[in-house]
Coordinates of C-alpha atoms and ligand atoms in Angstrom, one line a residue:
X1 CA 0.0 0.0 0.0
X2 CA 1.1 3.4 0.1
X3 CA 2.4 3.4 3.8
X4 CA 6.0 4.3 3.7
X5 CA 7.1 1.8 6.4
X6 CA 5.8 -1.3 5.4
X7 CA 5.0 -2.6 1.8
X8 CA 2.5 -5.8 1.3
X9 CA 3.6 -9.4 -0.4
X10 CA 1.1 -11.1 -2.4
X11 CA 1.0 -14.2 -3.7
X12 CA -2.1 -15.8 -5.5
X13 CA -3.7 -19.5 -5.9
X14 CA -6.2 -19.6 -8.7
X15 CA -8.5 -22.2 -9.6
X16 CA -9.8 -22.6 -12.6
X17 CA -12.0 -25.1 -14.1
X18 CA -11.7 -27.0 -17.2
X19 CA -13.8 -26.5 -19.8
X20 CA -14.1 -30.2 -20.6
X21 CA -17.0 -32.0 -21.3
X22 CA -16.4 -34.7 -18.8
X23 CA -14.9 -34.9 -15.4
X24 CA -11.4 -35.6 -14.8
X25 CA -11.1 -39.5 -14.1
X26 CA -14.7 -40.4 -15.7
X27 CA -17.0 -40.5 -17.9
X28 CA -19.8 -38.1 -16.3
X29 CA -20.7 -35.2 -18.0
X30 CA -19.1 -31.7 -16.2
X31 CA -22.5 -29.8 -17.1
X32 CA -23.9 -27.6 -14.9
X33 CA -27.5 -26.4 -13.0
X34 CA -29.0 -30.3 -13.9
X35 CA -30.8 -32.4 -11.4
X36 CA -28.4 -33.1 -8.0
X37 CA -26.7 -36.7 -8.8
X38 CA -27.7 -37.1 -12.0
X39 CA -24.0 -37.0 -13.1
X40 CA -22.7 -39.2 -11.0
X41 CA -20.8 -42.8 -11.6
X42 CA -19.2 -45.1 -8.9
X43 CA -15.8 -43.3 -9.5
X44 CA -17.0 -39.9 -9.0
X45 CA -18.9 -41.0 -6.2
X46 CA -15.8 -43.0 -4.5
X47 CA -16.5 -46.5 -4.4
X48 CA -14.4 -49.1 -3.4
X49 CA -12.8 -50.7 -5.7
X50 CA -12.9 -48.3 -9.0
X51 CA -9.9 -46.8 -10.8
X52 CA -9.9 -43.1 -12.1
X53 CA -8.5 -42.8 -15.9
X54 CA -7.1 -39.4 -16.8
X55 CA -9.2 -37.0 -19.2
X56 CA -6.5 -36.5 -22.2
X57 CA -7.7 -33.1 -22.8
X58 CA -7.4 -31.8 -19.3
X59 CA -3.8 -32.5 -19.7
X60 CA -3.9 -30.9 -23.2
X61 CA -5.7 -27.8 -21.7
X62 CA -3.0 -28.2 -18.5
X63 CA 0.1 -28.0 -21.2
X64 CA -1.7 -25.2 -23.4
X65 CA -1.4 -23.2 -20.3
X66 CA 1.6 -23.9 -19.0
X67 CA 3.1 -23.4 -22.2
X68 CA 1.2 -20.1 -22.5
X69 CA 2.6 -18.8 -18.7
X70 CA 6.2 -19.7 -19.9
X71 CA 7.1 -22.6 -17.5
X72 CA 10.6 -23.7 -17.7
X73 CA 9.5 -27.0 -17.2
X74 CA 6.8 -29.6 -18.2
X75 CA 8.4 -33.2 -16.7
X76 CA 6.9 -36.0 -19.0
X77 CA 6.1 -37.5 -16.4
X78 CA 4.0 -36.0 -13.4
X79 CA 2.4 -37.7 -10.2
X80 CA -1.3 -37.4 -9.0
X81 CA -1.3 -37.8 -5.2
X82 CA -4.0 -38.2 -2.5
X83 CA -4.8 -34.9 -0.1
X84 CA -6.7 -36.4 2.4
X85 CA -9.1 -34.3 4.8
X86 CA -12.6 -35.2 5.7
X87 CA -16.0 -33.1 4.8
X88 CA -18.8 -34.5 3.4
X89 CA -18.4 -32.9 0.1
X90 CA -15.3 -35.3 -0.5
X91 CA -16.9 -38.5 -0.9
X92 CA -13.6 -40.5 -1.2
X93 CA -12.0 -38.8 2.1
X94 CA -9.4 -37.9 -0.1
X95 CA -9.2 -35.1 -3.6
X96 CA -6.8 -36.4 -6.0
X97 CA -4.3 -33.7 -6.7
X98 CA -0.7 -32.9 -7.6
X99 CA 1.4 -32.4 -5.3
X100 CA 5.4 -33.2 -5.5
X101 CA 5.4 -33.8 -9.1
X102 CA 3.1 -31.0 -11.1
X103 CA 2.3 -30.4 -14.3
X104 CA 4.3 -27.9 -15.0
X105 CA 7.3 -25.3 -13.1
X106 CA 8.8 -22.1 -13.2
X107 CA 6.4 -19.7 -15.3
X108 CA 5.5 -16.1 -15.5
X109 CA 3.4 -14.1 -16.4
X110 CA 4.3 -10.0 -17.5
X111 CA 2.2 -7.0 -15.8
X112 CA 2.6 -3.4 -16.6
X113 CA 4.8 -1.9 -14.1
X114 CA 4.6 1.6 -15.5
X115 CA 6.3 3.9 -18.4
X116 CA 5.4 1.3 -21.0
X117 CA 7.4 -1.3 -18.4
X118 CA 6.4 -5.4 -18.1
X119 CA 7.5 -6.1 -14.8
X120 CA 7.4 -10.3 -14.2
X121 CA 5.2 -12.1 -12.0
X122 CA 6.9 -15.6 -11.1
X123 CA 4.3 -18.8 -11.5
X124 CA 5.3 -21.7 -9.0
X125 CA 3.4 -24.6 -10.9
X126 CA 0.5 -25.3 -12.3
X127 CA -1.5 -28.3 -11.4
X128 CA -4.2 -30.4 -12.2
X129 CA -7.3 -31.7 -9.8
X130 CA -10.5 -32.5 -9.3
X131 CA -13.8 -30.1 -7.5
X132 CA -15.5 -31.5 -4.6
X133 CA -19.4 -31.9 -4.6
X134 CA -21.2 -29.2 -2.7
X135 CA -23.1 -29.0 0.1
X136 CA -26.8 -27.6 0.2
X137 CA -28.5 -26.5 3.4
X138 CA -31.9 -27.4 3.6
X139 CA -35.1 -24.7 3.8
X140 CA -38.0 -24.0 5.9
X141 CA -39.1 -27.8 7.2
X142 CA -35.8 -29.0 6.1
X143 CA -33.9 -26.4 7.7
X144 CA -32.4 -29.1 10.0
X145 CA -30.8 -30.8 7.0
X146 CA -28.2 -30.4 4.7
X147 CA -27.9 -32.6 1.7
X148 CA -24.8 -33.3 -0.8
X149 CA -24.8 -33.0 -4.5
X150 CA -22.1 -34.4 -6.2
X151 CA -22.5 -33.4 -9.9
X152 CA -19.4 -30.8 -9.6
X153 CA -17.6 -33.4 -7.6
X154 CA -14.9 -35.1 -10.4
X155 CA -14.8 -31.7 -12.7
X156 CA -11.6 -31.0 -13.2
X157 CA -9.6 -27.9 -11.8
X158 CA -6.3 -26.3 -12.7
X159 CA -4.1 -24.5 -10.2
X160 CA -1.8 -21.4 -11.1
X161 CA -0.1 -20.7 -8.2
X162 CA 2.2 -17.1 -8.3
X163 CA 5.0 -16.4 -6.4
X164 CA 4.7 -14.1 -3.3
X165 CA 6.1 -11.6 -6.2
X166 CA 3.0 -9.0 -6.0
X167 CA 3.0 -5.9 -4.6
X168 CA -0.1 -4.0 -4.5
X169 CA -4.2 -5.3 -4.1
X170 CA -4.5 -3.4 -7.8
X171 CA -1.0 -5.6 -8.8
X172 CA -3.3 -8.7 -7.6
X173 CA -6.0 -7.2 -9.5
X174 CA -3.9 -7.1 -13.0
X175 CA -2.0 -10.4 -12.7
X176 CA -5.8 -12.1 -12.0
X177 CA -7.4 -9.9 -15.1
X178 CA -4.1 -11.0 -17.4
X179 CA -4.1 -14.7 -16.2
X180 CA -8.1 -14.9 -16.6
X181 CA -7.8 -13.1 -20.3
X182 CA -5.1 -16.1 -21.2
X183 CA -7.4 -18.9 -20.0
X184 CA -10.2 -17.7 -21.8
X185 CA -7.8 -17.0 -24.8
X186 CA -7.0 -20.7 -24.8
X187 CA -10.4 -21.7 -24.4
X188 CA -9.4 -23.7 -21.4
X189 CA -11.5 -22.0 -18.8
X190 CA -14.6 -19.5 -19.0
X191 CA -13.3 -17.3 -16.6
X192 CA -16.3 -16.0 -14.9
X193 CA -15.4 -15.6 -11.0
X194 CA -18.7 -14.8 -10.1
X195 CA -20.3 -18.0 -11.4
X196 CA -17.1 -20.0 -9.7
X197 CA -15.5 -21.2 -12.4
X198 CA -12.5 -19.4 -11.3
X199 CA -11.6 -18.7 -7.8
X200 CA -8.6 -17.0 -6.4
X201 CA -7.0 -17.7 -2.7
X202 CA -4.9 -14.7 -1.7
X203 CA -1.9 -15.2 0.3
X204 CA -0.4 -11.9 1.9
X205 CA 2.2 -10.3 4.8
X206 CA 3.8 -7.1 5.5
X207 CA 7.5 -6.4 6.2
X208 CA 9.1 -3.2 6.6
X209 CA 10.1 -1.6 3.5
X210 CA 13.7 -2.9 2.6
X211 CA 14.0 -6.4 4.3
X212 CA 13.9 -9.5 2.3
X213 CA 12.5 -12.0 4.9
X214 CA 8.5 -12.9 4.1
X215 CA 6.7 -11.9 7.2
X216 CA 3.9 -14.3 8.5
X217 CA 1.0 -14.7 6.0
X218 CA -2.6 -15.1 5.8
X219 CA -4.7 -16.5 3.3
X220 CA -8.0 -14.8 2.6
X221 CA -10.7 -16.7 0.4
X222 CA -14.2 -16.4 -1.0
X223 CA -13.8 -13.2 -3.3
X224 CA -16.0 -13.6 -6.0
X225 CA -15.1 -10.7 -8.8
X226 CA -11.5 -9.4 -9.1
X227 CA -12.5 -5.9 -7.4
X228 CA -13.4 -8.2 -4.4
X229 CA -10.2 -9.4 -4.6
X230 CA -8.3 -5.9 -4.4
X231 CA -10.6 -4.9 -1.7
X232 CA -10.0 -7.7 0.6
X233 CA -6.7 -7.5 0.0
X234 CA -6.0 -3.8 0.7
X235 CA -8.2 -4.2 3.9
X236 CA -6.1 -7.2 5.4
X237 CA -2.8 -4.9 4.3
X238 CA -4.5 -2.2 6.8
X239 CA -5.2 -4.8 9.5
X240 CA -2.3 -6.1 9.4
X241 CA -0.4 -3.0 9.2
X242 CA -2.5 -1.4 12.4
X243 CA -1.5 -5.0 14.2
X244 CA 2.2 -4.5 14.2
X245 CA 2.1 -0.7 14.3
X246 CA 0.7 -1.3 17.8
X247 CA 3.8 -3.9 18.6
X248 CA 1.3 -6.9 17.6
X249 CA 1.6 -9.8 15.5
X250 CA -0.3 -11.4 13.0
X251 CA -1.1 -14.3 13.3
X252 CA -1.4 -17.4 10.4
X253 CA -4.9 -17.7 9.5
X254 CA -7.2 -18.3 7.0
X255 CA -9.9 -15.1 6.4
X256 CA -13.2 -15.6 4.6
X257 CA -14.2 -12.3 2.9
X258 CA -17.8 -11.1 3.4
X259 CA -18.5 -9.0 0.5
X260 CA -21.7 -7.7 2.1
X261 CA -20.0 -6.0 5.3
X262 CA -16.9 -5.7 3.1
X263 CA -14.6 -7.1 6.5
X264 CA -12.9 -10.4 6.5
X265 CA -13.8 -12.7 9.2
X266 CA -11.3 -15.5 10.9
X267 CA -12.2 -19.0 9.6
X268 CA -9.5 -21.3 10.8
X269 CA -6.0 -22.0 12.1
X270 CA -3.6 -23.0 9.8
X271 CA -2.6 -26.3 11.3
X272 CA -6.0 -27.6 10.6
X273 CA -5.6 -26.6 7.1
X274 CA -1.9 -28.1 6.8
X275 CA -2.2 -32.1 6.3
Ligands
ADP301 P1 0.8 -22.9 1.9 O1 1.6 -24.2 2.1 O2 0.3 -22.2 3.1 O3 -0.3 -23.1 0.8 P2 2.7 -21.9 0.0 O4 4.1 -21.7 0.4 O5 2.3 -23.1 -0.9 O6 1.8 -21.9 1.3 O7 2.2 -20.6 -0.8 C1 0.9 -20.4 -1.2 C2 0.8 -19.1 -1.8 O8 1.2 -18.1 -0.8 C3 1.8 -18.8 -3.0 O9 1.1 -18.1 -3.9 C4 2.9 -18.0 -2.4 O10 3.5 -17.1 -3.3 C5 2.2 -17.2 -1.3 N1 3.0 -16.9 -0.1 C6 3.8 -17.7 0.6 N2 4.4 -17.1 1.6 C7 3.9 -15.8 1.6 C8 4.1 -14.7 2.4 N3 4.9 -14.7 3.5 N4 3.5 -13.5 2.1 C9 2.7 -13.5 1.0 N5 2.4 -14.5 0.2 C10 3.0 -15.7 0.5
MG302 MG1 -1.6 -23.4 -0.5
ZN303 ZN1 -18.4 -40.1 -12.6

């Protein structure tokens, strides 16, 4: 931000999802607002017993963009591991992801920096995974219940993850509008973060201007429109900011944003994240 003490570090986690026509490991079709379950097979649904088999194209569309943020590497050969956690959205108890063998490493992608200047915007890895289903809380005389829909669970998501390279909310802002304008470019992904078809998970700290070390991040989630984005973002900076300006520290979190109230609110410890 503009204070002249500290400056902010951002780094961003997008998801994006596939524009495929059927999930990642099966058959099912990836289409949306149709009856709950009704795309649902016993892999998608995690029964015992069943084998996923990779969707070609969602490692076409994973290359296409890889290729198109300039990663340095694309192993022929990458590993699809199990993140386990438990939630009732996650029918296996585990979401095969990527994890110590991606896609694709060492990317960037250029935003103006200024006087006609690119200024380069480091991309960890890209990686490919599959959605969860989603939960639905029940109405009225079902207000005591929630039920699970599992159509989205199985579609296939890729994630760009940026190094802590950012600067600036309205830096966020540009890297998300460039990275979006690329997928959508490549026709791998329809870009539209209010529908949820891409999300972004910003990571960010403060430090005093002129030291190198990160200082202790948060992680703020459920912006849905880039503008949300830069908001949350430059009001976390300001909390964080008035924290250690008062000789406080802030502590590793994750924030959900509430874009009615425009605050962020404390969802969880770290550690329970961290598996
Ligand atoms: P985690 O294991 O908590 O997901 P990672 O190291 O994988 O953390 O980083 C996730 C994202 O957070 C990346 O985009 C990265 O650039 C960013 N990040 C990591 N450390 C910091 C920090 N101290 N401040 C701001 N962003 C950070
Ligand atoms: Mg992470
Ligand atoms: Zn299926």
């Amino acid at each position: 931000m503009n204070d002249h003490t500290f400056e902010s570090v951002i780094g961003l986690e997008v998801h994006a999802q596939l524009l495929t026509q059927s999930k990642i490991f099966c058959g099912c079709s990836t289409r949306f607002g149709d009856k709950p379950n009704s795309h649902t097979c016993p892999v998608c649904l995690g029964m015992p017993g069943v084998l996923p088999v990779i969707n070609r194209l969602v490692v076409e569309y994973g290359v296409m963009t890889a290729l198109a943020l300039h990663c340095e590497e694309v192993p022929p050969r990458s590993i699809f591991a199990r993140k386990n956690y438990f939630y009732p959205d996650l029918p296996k108890g585990y979401q095969i992801s990527q994890y110590e063998s991606p896609l694709a490493l060492r990317g960037y992608l250029e935003i103006p920096a200024g006087e006609n200047r690119l200024r380069k915007i480091g991309i960890t890895r890209v990686h490919l995974e599959e959605d969860a289903g989603k939960l639905v809380h029940g109405e009225g005389p079902e207000s005591e219940s929630s039920f699970v829909d599992l159509n989205r669970a199985g579609v296939p998501l890729m994630e760009i993850v940026s190094e802590p390279d950012l600067r600036t909310p309205e830096e966020a802002g540009e890297y998300l509008r460039r990275l979006t304008a690329i997928l959508v470019y490549l026709g791998v992904c329809d870009g539209k973060m209010e529908e949820g078809s891409l999300r972004c998970d910003a990571n960010v700290s403060i430090r005093r201007r002129g030291e190198t070390a990160l200082g202790v991040k948060t992680e703020l989630k459920n912006m849905n429109s880039f503008k949300n984005v830069e908001k949350a973002l430059a009001k976390e900076i300001e909390r964080q900011i008035e924290l250690v300006s008062k000789g406080k520290k802030v502590v590793q979190e994750t924030l959900l944003w509430d874009p009615d109230n425009e605050v962020t609110l404390s969802m969880r410890g770290k550690e329970e994240a961290h598996d």
